[in-house]
Amino acid sequence: MSNISRRSMLLGSLGVTAVGVLSACGANDDSAEKSSPSAAGKSSPAAAAGSILVWTDANREPVIRKVAEQFKNDTGVTVNLAVKDFAKIPDDFITQVPTGKGPDAAIAAHDGTGRMVQNGVVAPLELGDTSAYQDVAIQAFTVNGKIYGVPYATENIALVRNTKFVKDAPKTFDEMIEMGKKSGAKYPFLVGLDPKQADPYHLYPFQASFGAPVFELKDNGFDASKVTMGGANGEKFAAWLAEQGKAKNLNLNISQDISKDLFGKGQAAFILTGPWSLDGFKKAGIKYDISEVPSAGDQPATPFVGVQGFWMSAKTKNAVATQKFLVEYVGNPDVQAELFKVGNRPPANMQAFERANADKDVAAFGTVGQKAVPMPNVPAMGSVWADWGVAEAQIISGKASDSKATWDKAVKSINDKIKKG
């Protein structure tokens, strides 16, 4: 970490002093420490590339714009930015890249990467020393042994409790509900759900605690050819969903926005949410603490980890400049620290993460995230979410007279879709 620190590009445009550039060749390339970033950039192949187009979202645009200005000063390459709706980027990327009119790079969530690789629209990147990043961030953007993104942030859900009502963290779901009921809060526990599709993402920790992961989990990630959310363990989870729906511990009429509003008004003891909700709780004056998701089954409740980063287009005509901008500039710890400030997501870069970890909220979510698993980045996920969520909603609502049959039907549908490709 010391070599990386010595060569860290402290971007002047971000309010700090430029002392060097993080080399794409890795932390042990001592020659890179002696070079001037501006001088090296002016004579590099990137300087002849002209310009590149990067898609970003409105939230991150101010930081990326300042980084682009520094990149222009250092290399002579213009980085044009287009602000896009984050949720629409994957579909637009697949549509526009093959036409040659798409961007050279785009901000994105990691779970769409497998689909991008399958469609041939992203190019692998050379990150150099991958130990500069959290392991889970690298794993998230890895497909078939190649890295297809520069990660900049991680995120996961955890249990947030109002310490006015409850002082200690619960160990199990049942204990949490009991603590919530005794606390005097109007709502013992909240998790935002959709009336038609529930929320497999937020409910996944409980599903995992029954030993029913969505796919078989191996050391290098999920094996999408083996759906493992069915069978006896999946059916136990389905039965649990029915019980919690009947008891109103899971309520389809309480959406994400409603759940955050109720907790912010001091009406709930516990809420299952992510770091994106904390600003609202702070503004509302809620005193809270963060802990692991309590287990509902006989195994740990492991949430998904989402990782955000930047893809490089497989059709870019400026690969050298694009790689340089993403790896050496967006991947820089100081830049990632600035991105953290506008997004409240822990940085993917380890050096930036260690700085952010001084914040107790980041540290708490990070502790939970260390035991979590990357959300599958396989193309098959497109075949999973709809059937999965609809089944959960039917079971929670009580519309499914037989939770086991409803769950098994959804699992079969998912399997059939994956086999058909």
PDB file of C-alpha atoms in Angstrom, residues 238-376:
ATOM      1  CA  ALA A 238     -41.356 -20.216   1.017  1.00  0.00           C
ATOM      2  CA  ALA A 239     -43.254 -21.494   4.046  1.00  0.00           C
ATOM      3  CA  TRP A 240     -41.496 -18.879   6.175  1.00  0.00           C
ATOM      4  CA  LEU A 241     -42.526 -16.138   3.726  1.00  0.00           C
ATOM      5  CA  ALA A 242     -46.159 -17.242   4.088  1.00  0.00           C
ATOM      6  CA  GLU A 243     -45.897 -17.144   7.871  1.00  0.00           C
ATOM      7  CA  GLN A 244     -44.344 -13.678   7.906  1.00  0.00           C
ATOM      8  CA  GLY A 245     -46.922 -12.356   5.463  1.00  0.00           C
ATOM      9  CA  LYS A 246     -49.754 -13.673   7.609  1.00  0.00           C
ATOM     10  CA  ALA A 247     -48.190 -12.117  10.706  1.00  0.00           C
ATOM     11  CA  LYS A 248     -47.724  -8.800   8.824  1.00  0.00           C
ATOM     12  CA  ASN A 249     -43.990  -8.847   9.546  1.00  0.00           C
ATOM     13  CA  LEU A 250     -43.644  -8.591   5.760  1.00  0.00           C
ATOM     14  CA  ASN A 251     -46.127  -6.139   4.262  1.00  0.00           C
ATOM     15  CA  LEU A 252     -46.515  -5.638   0.510  1.00  0.00           C
ATOM     16  CA  ASN A 253     -48.300  -2.331   1.100  1.00  0.00           C
ATOM     17  CA  ILE A 254     -45.146  -0.790   2.550  1.00  0.00           C
ATOM     18  CA  SER A 255     -42.832   0.254  -0.289  1.00  0.00           C
ATOM     19  CA  GLN A 256     -39.191   1.311  -0.078  1.00  0.00           C
ATOM     20  CA  ASP A 257     -40.140   4.979   0.119  1.00  0.00           C
ATOM     21  CA  ILE A 258     -42.845   4.385   2.711  1.00  0.00           C
ATOM     22  CA  SER A 259     -40.572   2.228   4.873  1.00  0.00           C
ATOM     23  CA  LYS A 260     -37.847   4.903   4.892  1.00  0.00           C
ATOM     24  CA  ASP A 261     -40.396   7.610   5.645  1.00  0.00           C
ATOM     25  CA  LEU A 262     -41.876   5.685   8.572  1.00  0.00           C
ATOM     26  CA  PHE A 263     -38.465   4.925  10.052  1.00  0.00           C
ATOM     27  CA  GLY A 264     -37.447   8.562   9.561  1.00  0.00           C
ATOM     28  CA  LYS A 265     -40.548   9.615  11.503  1.00  0.00           C
ATOM     29  CA  GLY A 266     -39.472   7.443  14.425  1.00  0.00           C
ATOM     30  CA  GLN A 267     -42.280   4.912  14.024  1.00  0.00           C
ATOM     31  CA  ALA A 268     -40.208   1.738  13.570  1.00  0.00           C
ATOM     32  CA  ALA A 269     -37.706  -0.172  15.683  1.00  0.00           C
ATOM     33  CA  PHE A 270     -35.869  -1.868  12.781  1.00  0.00           C
ATOM     34  CA  ILE A 271     -35.504  -1.384   9.039  1.00  0.00           C
ATOM     35  CA  LEU A 272     -33.653  -3.433   6.442  1.00  0.00           C
ATOM     36  CA  THR A 273     -31.969  -0.970   4.087  1.00  0.00           C
ATOM     37  CA  GLY A 274     -28.712   0.302   2.640  1.00  0.00           C
ATOM     38  CA  PRO A 275     -26.422   3.308   3.102  1.00  0.00           C
ATOM     39  CA  TRP A 276     -28.491   5.278   0.601  1.00  0.00           C
ATOM     40  CA  SER A 277     -31.129   5.785   3.334  1.00  0.00           C
ATOM     41  CA  LEU A 278     -28.886   7.190   6.033  1.00  0.00           C
ATOM     42  CA  ASP A 279     -28.897  10.845   4.985  1.00  0.00           C
ATOM     43  CA  GLY A 280     -32.659  10.955   5.436  1.00  0.00           C
ATOM     44  CA  PHE A 281     -32.449   9.361   8.870  1.00  0.00           C
ATOM     45  CA  LYS A 282     -29.758  11.820   9.937  1.00  0.00           C
ATOM     46  CA  LYS A 283     -31.771  14.805   8.752  1.00  0.00           C
ATOM     47  CA  ALA A 284     -34.751  13.467  10.679  1.00  0.00           C
ATOM     48  CA  GLY A 285     -32.651  13.296  13.840  1.00  0.00           C
ATOM     49  CA  ILE A 286     -33.001   9.541  14.255  1.00  0.00           C
ATOM     50  CA  LYS A 287     -30.375   7.949  16.504  1.00  0.00           C
ATOM     51  CA  TYR A 288     -29.528   4.631  14.910  1.00  0.00           C
ATOM     52  CA  ASP A 289     -27.067   1.762  14.852  1.00  0.00           C
ATOM     53  CA  ILE A 290     -26.209  -0.773  12.146  1.00  0.00           C
ATOM     54  CA  SER A 291     -25.749  -4.535  12.503  1.00  0.00           C
ATOM     55  CA  GLU A 292     -25.845  -7.815  10.603  1.00  0.00           C
ATOM     56  CA  VAL A 293     -29.065  -9.089   9.083  1.00  0.00           C
ATOM     57  CA  PRO A 294     -30.509 -11.568  11.607  1.00  0.00           C
ATOM     58  CA  SER A 295     -30.896 -15.140  10.444  1.00  0.00           C
ATOM     59  CA  ALA A 296     -34.333 -16.590   9.852  1.00  0.00           C
ATOM     60  CA  GLY A 297     -33.059 -20.114   9.172  1.00  0.00           C
ATOM     61  CA  ASP A 298     -30.190 -22.167  10.527  1.00  0.00           C
ATOM     62  CA  GLN A 299     -27.442 -20.503   8.471  1.00  0.00           C
ATOM     63  CA  PRO A 300     -26.041 -16.951   8.336  1.00  0.00           C
ATOM     64  CA  ALA A 301     -28.163 -14.330   6.560  1.00  0.00           C
ATOM     65  CA  THR A 302     -25.822 -13.222   3.766  1.00  0.00           C
ATOM     66  CA  PRO A 303     -26.973 -10.280   1.632  1.00  0.00           C
ATOM     67  CA  PHE A 304     -25.875  -9.510  -1.889  1.00  0.00           C
ATOM     68  CA  VAL A 305     -23.060  -7.055  -2.503  1.00  0.00           C
ATOM     69  CA  GLY A 306     -23.548  -4.697  -5.392  1.00  0.00           C
ATOM     70  CA  VAL A 307     -20.528  -3.084  -7.016  1.00  0.00           C
ATOM     71  CA  GLN A 308     -20.569   0.005  -9.192  1.00  0.00           C
ATOM     72  CA  GLY A 309     -17.895   0.768 -11.746  1.00  0.00           C
ATOM     73  CA  PHE A 310     -17.151   1.695 -15.339  1.00  0.00           C
ATOM     74  CA  TRP A 311     -17.220  -0.504 -18.452  1.00  0.00           C
ATOM     75  CA  MET A 312     -15.086   0.102 -21.529  1.00  0.00           C
ATOM     76  CA  SER A 313     -16.752  -0.346 -24.900  1.00  0.00           C
ATOM     77  CA  ALA A 314     -15.551  -3.200 -27.089  1.00  0.00           C
ATOM     78  CA  LYS A 315     -15.997  -0.841 -30.049  1.00  0.00           C
ATOM     79  CA  THR A 316     -14.019   2.115 -28.712  1.00  0.00           C
ATOM     80  CA  LYS A 317     -11.577   3.636 -31.187  1.00  0.00           C
ATOM     81  CA  ASN A 318      -9.680   5.170 -28.293  1.00  0.00           C
ATOM     82  CA  ALA A 319      -8.816   2.146 -26.172  1.00  0.00           C
ATOM     83  CA  VAL A 320      -5.513   3.554 -24.886  1.00  0.00           C
ATOM     84  CA  ALA A 321      -7.063   6.823 -23.715  1.00  0.00           C
ATOM     85  CA  THR A 322     -10.150   5.119 -22.298  1.00  0.00           C
ATOM     86  CA  GLN A 323      -8.123   2.521 -20.375  1.00  0.00           C
ATOM     87  CA  LYS A 324      -5.865   5.246 -19.021  1.00  0.00           C
ATOM     88  CA  PHE A 325      -8.768   7.438 -17.904  1.00  0.00           C
ATOM     89  CA  LEU A 326     -10.609   4.603 -16.176  1.00  0.00           C
ATOM     90  CA  VAL A 327      -7.709   2.778 -14.550  1.00  0.00           C
ATOM     91  CA  GLU A 328      -5.350   5.592 -13.615  1.00  0.00           C
ATOM     92  CA  TYR A 329      -7.847   8.359 -12.922  1.00  0.00           C
ATOM     93  CA  VAL A 330     -11.258   6.911 -11.955  1.00  0.00           C
ATOM     94  CA  GLY A 331      -9.449   4.075 -10.156  1.00  0.00           C
ATOM     95  CA  ASN A 332      -7.331   6.522  -8.199  1.00  0.00           C
ATOM     96  CA  PRO A 333      -7.909   6.494  -4.422  1.00  0.00           C
ATOM     97  CA  ASP A 334      -8.428  10.259  -4.213  1.00  0.00           C
ATOM     98  CA  VAL A 335     -11.038  10.192  -6.958  1.00  0.00           C
ATOM     99  CA  GLN A 336     -12.794   7.269  -5.320  1.00  0.00           C
ATOM    100  CA  ALA A 337     -12.796   9.144  -2.029  1.00  0.00           C
ATOM    101  CA  GLU A 338     -14.598  12.014  -3.769  1.00  0.00           C
ATOM    102  CA  LEU A 339     -17.086   9.626  -5.375  1.00  0.00           C
ATOM    103  CA  PHE A 340     -17.782   8.257  -1.903  1.00  0.00           C
ATOM    104  CA  LYS A 341     -18.719  11.721  -0.687  1.00  0.00           C
ATOM    105  CA  VAL A 342     -21.440  12.114  -3.329  1.00  0.00           C
ATOM    106  CA  GLY A 343     -22.785   8.571  -3.142  1.00  0.00           C
ATOM    107  CA  ASN A 344     -22.229   7.301   0.417  1.00  0.00           C
ATOM    108  CA  ARG A 345     -21.112   3.961  -1.036  1.00  0.00           C
ATOM    109  CA  PRO A 346     -17.852   2.574   0.403  1.00  0.00           C
ATOM    110  CA  PRO A 347     -15.004   2.954  -2.117  1.00  0.00           C
ATOM    111  CA  ALA A 348     -13.818  -0.127  -4.004  1.00  0.00           C
ATOM    112  CA  ASN A 349     -10.212   1.085  -3.871  1.00  0.00           C
ATOM    113  CA  MET A 350      -8.684  -0.222  -0.647  1.00  0.00           C
ATOM    114  CA  GLN A 351      -6.772   2.939   0.175  1.00  0.00           C
ATOM    115  CA  ALA A 352      -9.888   5.080  -0.247  1.00  0.00           C
ATOM    116  CA  PHE A 353     -11.936   2.506   1.666  1.00  0.00           C
ATOM    117  CA  GLU A 354      -9.571   2.648   4.630  1.00  0.00           C
ATOM    118  CA  ARG A 355     -10.033   6.408   4.786  1.00  0.00           C
ATOM    119  CA  ALA A 356     -13.811   6.145   4.506  1.00  0.00           C
ATOM    120  CA  ASN A 357     -13.806   3.366   7.097  1.00  0.00           C
ATOM    121  CA  ALA A 358     -13.160   6.005   9.763  1.00  0.00           C
ATOM    122  CA  ASP A 359     -16.872   6.749   9.382  1.00  0.00           C
ATOM    123  CA  LYS A 360     -18.717   4.390  11.744  1.00  0.00           C
ATOM    124  CA  ASP A 361     -21.558   3.860   9.260  1.00  0.00           C
ATOM    125  CA  VAL A 362     -19.182   2.838   6.482  1.00  0.00           C
ATOM    126  CA  ALA A 363     -17.375   0.529   8.875  1.00  0.00           C
ATOM    127  CA  ALA A 364     -20.643  -1.071   9.997  1.00  0.00           C
ATOM    128  CA  PHE A 365     -21.951  -1.685   6.490  1.00  0.00           C
ATOM    129  CA  GLY A 366     -18.490  -2.870   5.493  1.00  0.00           C
ATOM    130  CA  THR A 367     -18.478  -5.453   8.278  1.00  0.00           C
ATOM    131  CA  VAL A 368     -21.746  -6.869   6.973  1.00  0.00           C
ATOM    132  CA  GLY A 369     -20.496  -6.702   3.392  1.00  0.00           C
ATOM    133  CA  GLN A 370     -17.408  -8.762   4.192  1.00  0.00           C
ATOM    134  CA  LYS A 371     -19.674 -11.750   4.840  1.00  0.00           C
ATOM    135  CA  ALA A 372     -21.873 -11.072   1.825  1.00  0.00           C
ATOM    136  CA  VAL A 373     -21.642 -12.406  -1.724  1.00  0.00           C
ATOM    137  CA  PRO A 374     -21.508 -10.470  -5.017  1.00  0.00           C
ATOM    138  CA  MET A 375     -24.836 -10.312  -6.757  1.00  0.00           C
ATOM    139  CA  PRO A 376     -24.566 -12.730  -9.697  1.00  0.00           C
TER     140      PRO A 376
END
